Amino acid sequence: MKMNNDDRLIFVNIKHSYEAMIKNDTSSPYYRKDLKDCTRMYWKISDDKAEAATHILGCYNGIVKEVIRISSYSTDKGEYAGRKVFEGEELNDSQYLGMDIRSLFGTLANFRIKYINL
């Protein structure tokens, strides 16, 4: 797949929140109401990287399930103090949807957050 060199991408592993959402496990601390919230919420990302990023991509088992064009972000002050929460538009026609990120990064051992062009 050809990457757009202007895109500054954050890839996040949504495994826990995605599985809690699918099972509707509202007792799980990882539960989010939808795929967008699984992708955009509560990431330990530096201010520099959060500020520079253009997109955040939610990945499950190495496959991109959600792409959000970032319009802004905030830093949580509550239960997840210091973690970033991103706002933006879901891109349902993104070239990145369905992409297997193993082709970019090789191993996904211990994958939580990865970056391209950041």
Short mmCIF file of N, CA and C in Angstrom, two decimals:
data_model
loop_
_atom_site.label_atom_id
_atom_site.label_comp_id
_atom_site.label_asym_id
_atom_site.label_seq_id
_atom_site.Cartn_x
_atom_site.Cartn_y
_atom_site.Cartn_z
N MET A 1 0.84 -1.19 0.00
CA MET A 1 0.00 0.00 0.00
C MET A 1 0.88 1.24 0.00
N LYS A 2 0.48 2.23 -0.78
CA LYS A 2 1.21 3.49 -0.83
C LYS A 2 0.69 4.40 0.29
N MET A 3 1.65 4.91 1.07
CA MET A 3 1.31 5.82 2.17
C MET A 3 1.37 7.26 1.64
N ASN A 4 0.52 8.11 2.18
CA ASN A 4 0.59 9.52 1.87
C ASN A 4 1.63 10.13 2.81
N ASN A 5 2.71 10.67 2.25
CA ASN A 5 3.81 11.18 3.08
C ASN A 5 3.42 12.41 3.91
N ASP A 6 2.30 13.05 3.58
CA ASP A 6 1.83 14.19 4.37
C ASP A 6 1.07 13.74 5.62
N ASP A 7 0.64 12.48 5.63
CA ASP A 7 -0.11 11.97 6.78
C ASP A 7 0.86 11.61 7.90
N ARG A 8 0.56 12.12 9.09
CA ARG A 8 1.35 11.79 10.29
C ARG A 8 0.43 10.94 11.17
N LEU A 9 0.74 9.65 11.22
CA LEU A 9 -0.19 8.65 11.72
C LEU A 9 0.19 8.12 13.10
N ILE A 10 -0.84 7.96 13.93
CA ILE A 10 -0.72 7.26 15.20
C ILE A 10 -1.55 5.98 15.07
N PHE A 11 -0.91 4.84 15.25
CA PHE A 11 -1.60 3.55 15.24
C PHE A 11 -1.77 3.11 16.69
N VAL A 12 -2.99 2.80 17.09
CA VAL A 12 -3.25 2.37 18.47
C VAL A 12 -3.89 0.98 18.46
N ASN A 13 -3.51 0.17 19.43
CA ASN A 13 -4.05 -1.18 19.56
C ASN A 13 -5.33 -1.12 20.40
N ILE A 14 -6.46 -1.34 19.75
CA ILE A 14 -7.75 -1.22 20.43
C ILE A 14 -8.29 -2.57 20.91
N LYS A 15 -7.44 -3.59 20.98
CA LYS A 15 -7.87 -4.94 21.32
C LYS A 15 -8.79 -5.00 22.54
N HIS A 16 -8.37 -4.45 23.67
CA HIS A 16 -9.16 -4.57 24.90
C HIS A 16 -10.50 -3.84 24.79
N SER A 17 -10.48 -2.61 24.30
CA SER A 17 -11.73 -1.85 24.23
C SER A 17 -12.65 -2.40 23.13
N TYR A 18 -12.08 -2.86 22.03
CA TYR A 18 -12.87 -3.42 20.93
C TYR A 18 -13.58 -4.69 21.39
N GLU A 19 -12.85 -5.57 22.08
CA GLU A 19 -13.47 -6.81 22.56
C GLU A 19 -14.53 -6.53 23.62
N ALA A 20 -14.29 -5.56 24.51
CA ALA A 20 -15.30 -5.20 25.51
C ALA A 20 -16.54 -4.62 24.82
N MET A 21 -16.34 -3.83 23.77
CA MET A 21 -17.47 -3.25 23.03
C MET A 21 -18.27 -4.35 22.33
N ILE A 22 -17.59 -5.28 21.66
CA ILE A 22 -18.27 -6.36 20.95
C ILE A 22 -19.11 -7.20 21.91
N LYS A 23 -18.56 -7.47 23.10
CA LYS A 23 -19.25 -8.30 24.10
C LYS A 23 -20.25 -7.48 24.93
N ASN A 24 -20.29 -6.16 24.67
CA ASN A 24 -21.13 -5.25 25.44
C ASN A 24 -20.86 -5.40 26.94
N ASP A 25 -19.57 -5.54 27.27
CA ASP A 25 -19.15 -5.73 28.66
C ASP A 25 -18.97 -4.37 29.33
N THR A 26 -20.09 -3.80 29.76
CA THR A 26 -20.06 -2.46 30.35
C THR A 26 -19.36 -2.45 31.71
N SER A 27 -19.08 -3.61 32.29
CA SER A 27 -18.35 -3.65 33.57
C SER A 27 -16.84 -3.53 33.36
N SER A 28 -16.39 -3.68 32.13
CA SER A 28 -14.96 -3.60 31.83
C SER A 28 -14.48 -2.15 31.84
N PRO A 29 -13.31 -1.88 32.43
CA PRO A 29 -12.77 -0.52 32.38
C PRO A 29 -12.39 -0.11 30.95
N TYR A 30 -12.30 -1.08 30.04
CA TYR A 30 -11.96 -0.80 28.64
C TYR A 30 -13.18 -0.54 27.77
N TYR A 31 -14.37 -0.74 28.31
CA TYR A 31 -15.58 -0.61 27.51
C TYR A 31 -15.72 0.80 26.93
N ARG A 32 -15.99 0.88 25.63
CA ARG A 32 -16.33 2.13 24.94
C ARG A 32 -17.60 1.85 24.15
N LYS A 33 -18.40 2.88 23.90
CA LYS A 33 -19.71 2.68 23.29
C LYS A 33 -19.66 2.35 21.80
N ASP A 34 -18.56 2.76 21.12
CA ASP A 34 -18.46 2.50 19.69
C ASP A 34 -17.00 2.47 19.25
N LEU A 35 -16.81 2.11 17.99
CA LEU A 35 -15.46 1.97 17.43
C LEU A 35 -14.69 3.29 17.47
N LYS A 36 -15.39 4.39 17.24
CA LYS A 36 -14.72 5.70 17.28
C LYS A 36 -14.14 5.96 18.67
N ASP A 37 -14.92 5.69 19.72
CA ASP A 37 -14.42 5.91 21.08
C ASP A 37 -13.29 4.95 21.43
N CYS A 38 -13.35 3.71 20.92
CA CYS A 38 -12.24 2.77 21.14
C CYS A 38 -10.94 3.36 20.61
N THR A 39 -11.02 4.04 19.49
CA THR A 39 -9.83 4.57 18.81
C THR A 39 -9.35 5.88 19.40
N ARG A 40 -10.24 6.75 19.78
CA ARG A 40 -9.83 8.12 20.11
C ARG A 40 -9.49 8.37 21.58
N MET A 41 -9.82 7.43 22.47
CA MET A 41 -9.79 7.75 23.89
C MET A 41 -8.66 7.10 24.70
N TYR A 42 -8.05 7.94 25.53
CA TYR A 42 -7.18 7.56 26.65
C TYR A 42 -5.86 6.91 26.25
N TRP A 43 -5.06 7.66 25.49
CA TRP A 43 -3.76 7.16 25.04
C TRP A 43 -2.63 7.95 25.67
N LYS A 44 -1.60 7.23 26.10
CA LYS A 44 -0.38 7.86 26.63
C LYS A 44 0.49 8.25 25.45
N ILE A 45 0.32 9.47 25.01
CA ILE A 45 1.03 10.01 23.85
C ILE A 45 1.57 11.37 24.25
N SER A 46 2.80 11.65 23.86
CA SER A 46 3.41 12.94 24.21
C SER A 46 2.65 14.08 23.55
N ASP A 47 2.72 15.25 24.16
CA ASP A 47 2.09 16.44 23.59
C ASP A 47 2.62 16.70 22.18
N ASP A 48 3.93 16.54 21.99
CA ASP A 48 4.54 16.81 20.68
C ASP A 48 3.92 15.93 19.59
N LYS A 49 3.81 14.64 19.88
CA LYS A 49 3.26 13.72 18.88
C LYS A 49 1.76 13.97 18.68
N ALA A 50 1.03 14.21 19.75
CA ALA A 50 -0.41 14.48 19.63
C ALA A 50 -0.66 15.73 18.80
N GLU A 51 0.16 16.74 19.03
CA GLU A 51 0.03 18.02 18.31
C GLU A 51 0.34 17.85 16.82
N ALA A 52 1.33 17.02 16.50
CA ALA A 52 1.79 16.87 15.11
C ALA A 52 0.93 15.91 14.28
N ALA A 53 0.26 14.98 14.93
CA ALA A 53 -0.47 13.92 14.21
C ALA A 53 -1.64 14.46 13.40
N THR A 54 -1.87 13.83 12.24
CA THR A 54 -3.02 14.17 11.41
C THR A 54 -4.14 13.15 11.54
N HIS A 55 -3.79 11.89 11.85
CA HIS A 55 -4.77 10.81 11.93
C HIS A 55 -4.44 9.88 13.10
N ILE A 56 -5.49 9.27 13.67
CA ILE A 56 -5.32 8.19 14.62
C ILE A 56 -6.06 6.98 14.06
N LEU A 57 -5.39 5.83 14.07
CA LEU A 57 -5.93 4.62 13.45
C LEU A 57 -6.07 3.53 14.50
N GLY A 58 -7.28 3.02 14.68
CA GLY A 58 -7.55 1.94 15.62
C GLY A 58 -7.31 0.60 14.96
N CYS A 59 -6.44 -0.22 15.57
CA CYS A 59 -6.06 -1.51 14.99
C CYS A 59 -6.47 -2.66 15.91
N TYR A 60 -6.99 -3.71 15.30
CA TYR A 60 -7.36 -4.92 16.03
C TYR A 60 -6.74 -6.10 15.31
N ASN A 61 -5.95 -6.89 16.04
CA ASN A 61 -5.22 -8.03 15.46
C ASN A 61 -4.44 -7.63 14.22
N GLY A 62 -3.84 -6.44 14.26
CA GLY A 62 -2.98 -5.99 13.17
C GLY A 62 -3.69 -5.36 12.00
N ILE A 63 -5.01 -5.30 12.04
CA ILE A 63 -5.80 -4.74 10.92
C ILE A 63 -6.41 -3.40 11.34
N VAL A 64 -6.29 -2.40 10.48
CA VAL A 64 -6.88 -1.08 10.76
C VAL A 64 -8.40 -1.17 10.63
N LYS A 65 -9.09 -0.89 11.74
CA LYS A 65 -10.55 -0.97 11.80
C LYS A 65 -11.21 0.41 11.77
N GLU A 66 -10.47 1.45 12.15
CA GLU A 66 -11.03 2.80 12.27
C GLU A 66 -9.96 3.82 11.93
N VAL A 67 -10.34 4.85 11.19
CA VAL A 67 -9.44 5.96 10.86
C VAL A 67 -10.16 7.25 11.20
N ILE A 68 -9.50 8.10 11.99
CA ILE A 68 -10.06 9.39 12.36
C ILE A 68 -9.06 10.48 11.96
N ARG A 69 -9.56 11.47 11.20
CA ARG A 69 -8.74 12.65 10.90
C ARG A 69 -8.86 13.56 12.12
N ILE A 70 -7.74 13.82 12.76
CA ILE A 70 -7.73 14.55 14.03
C ILE A 70 -7.97 16.04 13.78
N SER A 71 -8.94 16.58 14.53
CA SER A 71 -9.18 18.02 14.47
C SER A 71 -8.64 18.70 15.74
N SER A 72 -8.64 17.96 16.85
CA SER A 72 -8.12 18.51 18.10
C SER A 72 -7.91 17.36 19.09
N TYR A 73 -7.28 17.68 20.20
CA TYR A 73 -7.16 16.69 21.27
C TYR A 73 -7.18 17.42 22.60
N SER A 74 -7.48 16.68 23.64
CA SER A 74 -7.43 17.23 24.99
C SER A 74 -6.69 16.23 25.87
N THR A 75 -6.34 16.67 27.05
CA THR A 75 -5.68 15.79 28.01
C THR A 75 -6.65 15.55 29.15
N ASP A 76 -6.94 14.28 29.40
CA ASP A 76 -7.92 13.92 30.43
C ASP A 76 -7.42 14.36 31.80
N LYS A 77 -8.32 14.90 32.59
CA LYS A 77 -7.97 15.34 33.94
C LYS A 77 -8.64 14.49 35.01
N GLY A 78 -9.46 13.53 34.58
CA GLY A 78 -10.19 12.69 35.51
C GLY A 78 -9.49 11.38 35.78
N GLU A 79 -10.24 10.32 35.60
CA GLU A 79 -9.75 8.96 35.90
C GLU A 79 -8.51 8.61 35.08
N TYR A 80 -8.41 9.13 33.86
CA TYR A 80 -7.28 8.83 32.98
C TYR A 80 -6.39 10.06 32.83
N ALA A 81 -6.09 10.71 33.92
CA ALA A 81 -5.31 11.96 33.92
C ALA A 81 -4.02 11.80 33.13
N GLY A 82 -3.80 12.78 32.26
CA GLY A 82 -2.58 12.81 31.46
C GLY A 82 -2.70 12.10 30.12
N ARG A 83 -3.75 11.33 29.93
CA ARG A 83 -3.91 10.61 28.67
C ARG A 83 -4.69 11.47 27.66
N LYS A 84 -4.38 11.26 26.39
CA LYS A 84 -4.98 12.07 25.33
C LYS A 84 -6.31 11.50 24.87
N VAL A 85 -7.22 12.42 24.56
CA VAL A 85 -8.51 12.11 23.95
C VAL A 85 -8.58 12.94 22.67
N PHE A 86 -8.75 12.26 21.54
CA PHE A 86 -8.73 12.93 20.24
C PHE A 86 -10.15 13.16 19.73
N GLU A 87 -10.32 14.27 19.03
CA GLU A 87 -11.58 14.60 18.36
C GLU A 87 -11.30 14.64 16.87
N GLY A 88 -12.30 14.31 16.07
CA GLY A 88 -12.12 14.39 14.63
C GLY A 88 -13.18 13.64 13.87
N GLU A 89 -12.97 13.58 12.57
CA GLU A 89 -13.93 13.00 11.65
C GLU A 89 -13.53 11.57 11.30
N GLU A 90 -14.52 10.65 11.40
CA GLU A 90 -14.29 9.28 10.96
C GLU A 90 -14.19 9.27 9.43
N LEU A 91 -13.19 8.56 8.92
CA LEU A 91 -13.00 8.47 7.48
C LEU A 91 -13.35 7.05 7.02
N ASN A 92 -14.61 6.86 6.64
CA ASN A 92 -15.09 5.53 6.27
C ASN A 92 -14.61 5.08 4.90
N ASP A 93 -13.98 5.98 4.15
CA ASP A 93 -13.45 5.63 2.83
C ASP A 93 -11.92 5.76 2.80
N SER A 94 -11.28 5.74 3.96
CA SER A 94 -9.84 5.92 4.04
C SER A 94 -9.09 4.78 3.35
N GLN A 95 -8.00 5.14 2.70
CA GLN A 95 -7.14 4.14 2.07
C GLN A 95 -6.51 3.21 3.10
N TYR A 96 -6.48 3.64 4.36
CA TYR A 96 -5.84 2.84 5.41
C TYR A 96 -6.76 1.78 6.02
N LEU A 97 -8.07 1.91 5.85
CA LEU A 97 -9.01 0.92 6.42
C LEU A 97 -8.71 -0.46 5.86
N GLY A 98 -8.64 -1.45 6.75
CA GLY A 98 -8.39 -2.82 6.32
C GLY A 98 -6.92 -3.16 6.13
N MET A 99 -6.05 -2.17 6.26
CA MET A 99 -4.62 -2.40 6.06
C MET A 99 -4.06 -3.30 7.16
N ASP A 100 -3.20 -4.23 6.78
CA ASP A 100 -2.49 -5.08 7.74
C ASP A 100 -1.20 -4.36 8.11
N ILE A 101 -1.10 -3.87 9.35
CA ILE A 101 0.04 -3.04 9.72
C ILE A 101 1.32 -3.85 9.94
N ARG A 102 1.21 -5.18 9.92
CA ARG A 102 2.44 -6.00 10.00
C ARG A 102 3.34 -5.73 8.81
N SER A 103 2.76 -5.29 7.69
CA SER A 103 3.57 -4.97 6.51
C SER A 103 4.41 -3.71 6.75
N LEU A 104 4.01 -2.88 7.72
CA LEU A 104 4.76 -1.67 8.05
C LEU A 104 5.76 -1.90 9.17
N PHE A 105 5.34 -2.65 10.20
CA PHE A 105 6.10 -2.73 11.43
C PHE A 105 6.72 -4.10 11.70
N GLY A 106 6.39 -5.11 10.87
CA GLY A 106 6.89 -6.45 11.16
C GLY A 106 6.16 -7.01 12.37
N THR A 107 6.85 -7.16 13.46
CA THR A 107 6.25 -7.73 14.66
C THR A 107 5.32 -6.74 15.35
N LEU A 108 4.29 -7.29 15.95
CA LEU A 108 3.37 -6.47 16.74
C LEU A 108 3.46 -6.85 18.22
N ALA A 109 4.54 -7.52 18.59
CA ALA A 109 4.74 -7.90 20.00
C ALA A 109 4.73 -6.64 20.85
N ASN A 110 3.97 -6.67 21.92
CA ASN A 110 3.86 -5.54 22.85
C ASN A 110 3.37 -4.25 22.19
N PHE A 111 2.61 -4.37 21.10
CA PHE A 111 2.10 -3.19 20.39
C PHE A 111 0.99 -2.52 21.17
N ARG A 112 1.22 -1.27 21.53
CA ARG A 112 0.18 -0.41 22.10
C ARG A 112 -0.01 0.79 21.20
N ILE A 113 1.11 1.46 20.89
CA ILE A 113 1.07 2.67 20.05
C ILE A 113 2.29 2.64 19.13
N LYS A 114 2.08 2.95 17.86
CA LYS A 114 3.18 3.07 16.89
C LYS A 114 2.91 4.31 16.05
N TYR A 115 3.98 4.80 15.43
CA TYR A 115 3.89 6.06 14.68
C TYR A 115 4.51 5.92 13.29
N ILE A 116 3.97 6.70 12.34
CA ILE A 116 4.56 6.84 11.01
C ILE A 116 4.64 8.35 10.74
N ASN A 117 5.80 8.81 10.28
CA ASN A 117 6.04 10.23 9.95
C ASN A 117 5.96 11.15 11.17
N LEU A 118 6.14 10.61 12.36
CA LEU A 118 6.13 11.43 13.57
C LEU A 118 7.45 11.27 14.30
#
